[in-house]
PDB file of C-alpha atoms in Angstrom:
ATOM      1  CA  UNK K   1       0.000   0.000   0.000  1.00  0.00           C
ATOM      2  CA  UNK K   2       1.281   3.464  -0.975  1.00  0.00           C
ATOM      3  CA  UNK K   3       2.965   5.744   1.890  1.00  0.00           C
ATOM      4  CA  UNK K   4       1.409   9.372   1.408  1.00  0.00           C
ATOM      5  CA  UNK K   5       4.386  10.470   3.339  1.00  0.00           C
ATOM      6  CA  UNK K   6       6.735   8.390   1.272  1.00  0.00           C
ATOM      7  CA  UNK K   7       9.218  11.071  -1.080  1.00  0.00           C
ATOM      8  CA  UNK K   8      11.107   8.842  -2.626  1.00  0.00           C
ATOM      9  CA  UNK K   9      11.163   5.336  -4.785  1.00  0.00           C
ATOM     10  CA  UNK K  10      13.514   3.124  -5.786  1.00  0.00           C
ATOM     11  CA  UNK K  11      13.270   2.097  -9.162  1.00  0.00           C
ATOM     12  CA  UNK K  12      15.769   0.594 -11.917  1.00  0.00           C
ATOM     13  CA  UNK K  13      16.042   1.121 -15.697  1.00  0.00           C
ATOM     14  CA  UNK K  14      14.817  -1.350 -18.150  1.00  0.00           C
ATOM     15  CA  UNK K  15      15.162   0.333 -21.265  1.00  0.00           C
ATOM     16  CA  UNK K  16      16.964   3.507 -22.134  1.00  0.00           C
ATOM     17  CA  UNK K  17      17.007   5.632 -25.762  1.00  0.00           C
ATOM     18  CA  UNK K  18      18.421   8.780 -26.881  1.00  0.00           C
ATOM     19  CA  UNK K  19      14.692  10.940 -25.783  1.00  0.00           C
ATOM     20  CA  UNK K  20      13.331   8.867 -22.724  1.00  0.00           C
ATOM     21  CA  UNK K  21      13.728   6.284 -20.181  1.00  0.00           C
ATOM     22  CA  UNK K  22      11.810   3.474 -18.817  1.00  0.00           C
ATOM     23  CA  UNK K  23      11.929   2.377 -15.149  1.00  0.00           C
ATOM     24  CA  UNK K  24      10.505  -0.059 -13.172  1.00  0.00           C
ATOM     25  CA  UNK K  25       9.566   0.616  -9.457  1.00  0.00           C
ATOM     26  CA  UNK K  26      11.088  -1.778  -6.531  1.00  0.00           C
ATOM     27  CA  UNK K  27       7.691  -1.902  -4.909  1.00  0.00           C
ATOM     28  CA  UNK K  28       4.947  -2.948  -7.335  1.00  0.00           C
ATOM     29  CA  UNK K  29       3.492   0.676  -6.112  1.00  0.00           C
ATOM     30  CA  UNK K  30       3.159   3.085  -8.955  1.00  0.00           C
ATOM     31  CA  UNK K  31       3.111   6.916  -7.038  1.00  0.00           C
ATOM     32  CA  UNK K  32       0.268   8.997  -7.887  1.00  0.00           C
ATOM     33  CA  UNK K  33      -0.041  12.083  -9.464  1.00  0.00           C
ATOM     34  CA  UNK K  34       4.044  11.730 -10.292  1.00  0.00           C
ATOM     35  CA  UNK K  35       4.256  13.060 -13.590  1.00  0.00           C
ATOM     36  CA  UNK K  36       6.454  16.206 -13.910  1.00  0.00           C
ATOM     37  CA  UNK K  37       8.944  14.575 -10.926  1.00  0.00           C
ATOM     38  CA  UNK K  38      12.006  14.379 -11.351  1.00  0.00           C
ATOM     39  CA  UNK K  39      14.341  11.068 -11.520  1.00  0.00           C
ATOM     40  CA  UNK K  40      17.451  11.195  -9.604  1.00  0.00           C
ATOM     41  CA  UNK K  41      20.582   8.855 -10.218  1.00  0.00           C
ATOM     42  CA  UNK K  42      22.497   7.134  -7.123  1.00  0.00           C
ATOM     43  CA  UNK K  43      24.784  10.646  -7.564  1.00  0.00           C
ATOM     44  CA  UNK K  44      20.872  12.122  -6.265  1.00  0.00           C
ATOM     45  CA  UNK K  45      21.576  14.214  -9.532  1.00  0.00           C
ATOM     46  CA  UNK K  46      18.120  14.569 -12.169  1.00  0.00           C
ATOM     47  CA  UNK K  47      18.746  12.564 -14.998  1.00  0.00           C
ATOM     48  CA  UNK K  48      14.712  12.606 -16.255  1.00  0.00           C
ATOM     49  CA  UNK K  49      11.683  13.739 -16.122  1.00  0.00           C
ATOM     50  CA  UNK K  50       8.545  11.708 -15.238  1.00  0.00           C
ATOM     51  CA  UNK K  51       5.877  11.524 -17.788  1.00  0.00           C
ATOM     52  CA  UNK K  52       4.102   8.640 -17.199  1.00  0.00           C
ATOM     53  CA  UNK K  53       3.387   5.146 -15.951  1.00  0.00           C
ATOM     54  CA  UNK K  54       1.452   1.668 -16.033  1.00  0.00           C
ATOM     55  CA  UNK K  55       1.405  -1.696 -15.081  1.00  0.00           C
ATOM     56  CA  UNK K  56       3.154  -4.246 -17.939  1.00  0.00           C
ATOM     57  CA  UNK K  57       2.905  -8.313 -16.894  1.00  0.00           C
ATOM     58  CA  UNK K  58       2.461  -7.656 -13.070  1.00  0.00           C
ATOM     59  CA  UNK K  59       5.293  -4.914 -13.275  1.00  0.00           C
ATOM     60  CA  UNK K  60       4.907  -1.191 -12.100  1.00  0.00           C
ATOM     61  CA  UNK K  61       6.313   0.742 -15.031  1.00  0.00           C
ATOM     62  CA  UNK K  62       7.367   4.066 -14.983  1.00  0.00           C
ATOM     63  CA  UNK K  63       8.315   6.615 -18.479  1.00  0.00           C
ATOM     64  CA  UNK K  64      10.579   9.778 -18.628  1.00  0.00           C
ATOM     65  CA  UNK K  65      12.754  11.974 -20.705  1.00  0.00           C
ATOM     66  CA  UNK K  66      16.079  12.717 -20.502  1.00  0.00           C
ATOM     67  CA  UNK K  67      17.221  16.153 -18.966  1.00  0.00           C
ATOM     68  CA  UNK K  68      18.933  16.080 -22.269  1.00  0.00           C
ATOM     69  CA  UNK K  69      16.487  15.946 -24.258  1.00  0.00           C
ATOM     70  CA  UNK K  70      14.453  18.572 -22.151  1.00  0.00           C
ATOM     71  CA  UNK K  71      17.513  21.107 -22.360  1.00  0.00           C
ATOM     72  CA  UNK K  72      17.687  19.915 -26.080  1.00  0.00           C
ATOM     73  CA  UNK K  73      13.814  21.451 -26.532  1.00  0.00           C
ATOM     74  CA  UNK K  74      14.711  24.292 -24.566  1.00  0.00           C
ATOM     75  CA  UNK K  75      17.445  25.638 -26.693  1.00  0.00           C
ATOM     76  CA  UNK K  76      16.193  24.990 -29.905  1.00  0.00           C
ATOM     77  CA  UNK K  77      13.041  27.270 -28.726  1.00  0.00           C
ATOM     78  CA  UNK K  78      15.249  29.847 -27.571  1.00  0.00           C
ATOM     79  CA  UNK K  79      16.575  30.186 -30.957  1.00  0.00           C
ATOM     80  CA  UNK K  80      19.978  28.210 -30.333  1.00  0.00           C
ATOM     81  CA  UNK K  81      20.571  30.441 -26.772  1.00  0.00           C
ATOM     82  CA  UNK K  82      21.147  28.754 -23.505  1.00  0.00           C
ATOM     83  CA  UNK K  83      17.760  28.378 -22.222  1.00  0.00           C
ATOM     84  CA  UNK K  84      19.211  29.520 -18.936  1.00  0.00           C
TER      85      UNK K  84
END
């Protein structure tokens, strides 16, 4: 049963492309209302953003994008300019 108080969840990558990410959560718990979280590496450094989830065969599944990819989107709409 999901914590209300609980911040953070382990999870490990399954598959990984250039744009996004997919993760699947320790706990068969999927968080609610988690999209737009971000996804930190052991370093606690954001590597993604969440954008989604499901179940897939009895696994808790979770989609992101890359900061990357994000800062990628960014810069092109700033006309080329760090977005920053």
């Amino acid at each position: 049963q999901e914590n209300p108080n609980q911040k953070l969840f382990k999870a490990v990558v399954v598959e990984q492309t250039e744009k996004s990410l997919v993760f699947r959560y320790q706990d068969k718990i999927i968080p609610k209302y988690s999209s737009g979280t971000a996804i930190l590496n052991k370093n606690n450094e954001i590597t993604g953003i969440v954008v989604g989830g499901g179940k897939l065969n009895n696994h808790s599944l979770g989609h992101a994008n890359h900061v990357e990819n994000i800062y990628r989107h960014l810069k092109d709409a700033s006309g080329g300019q760090n977005p920053f």
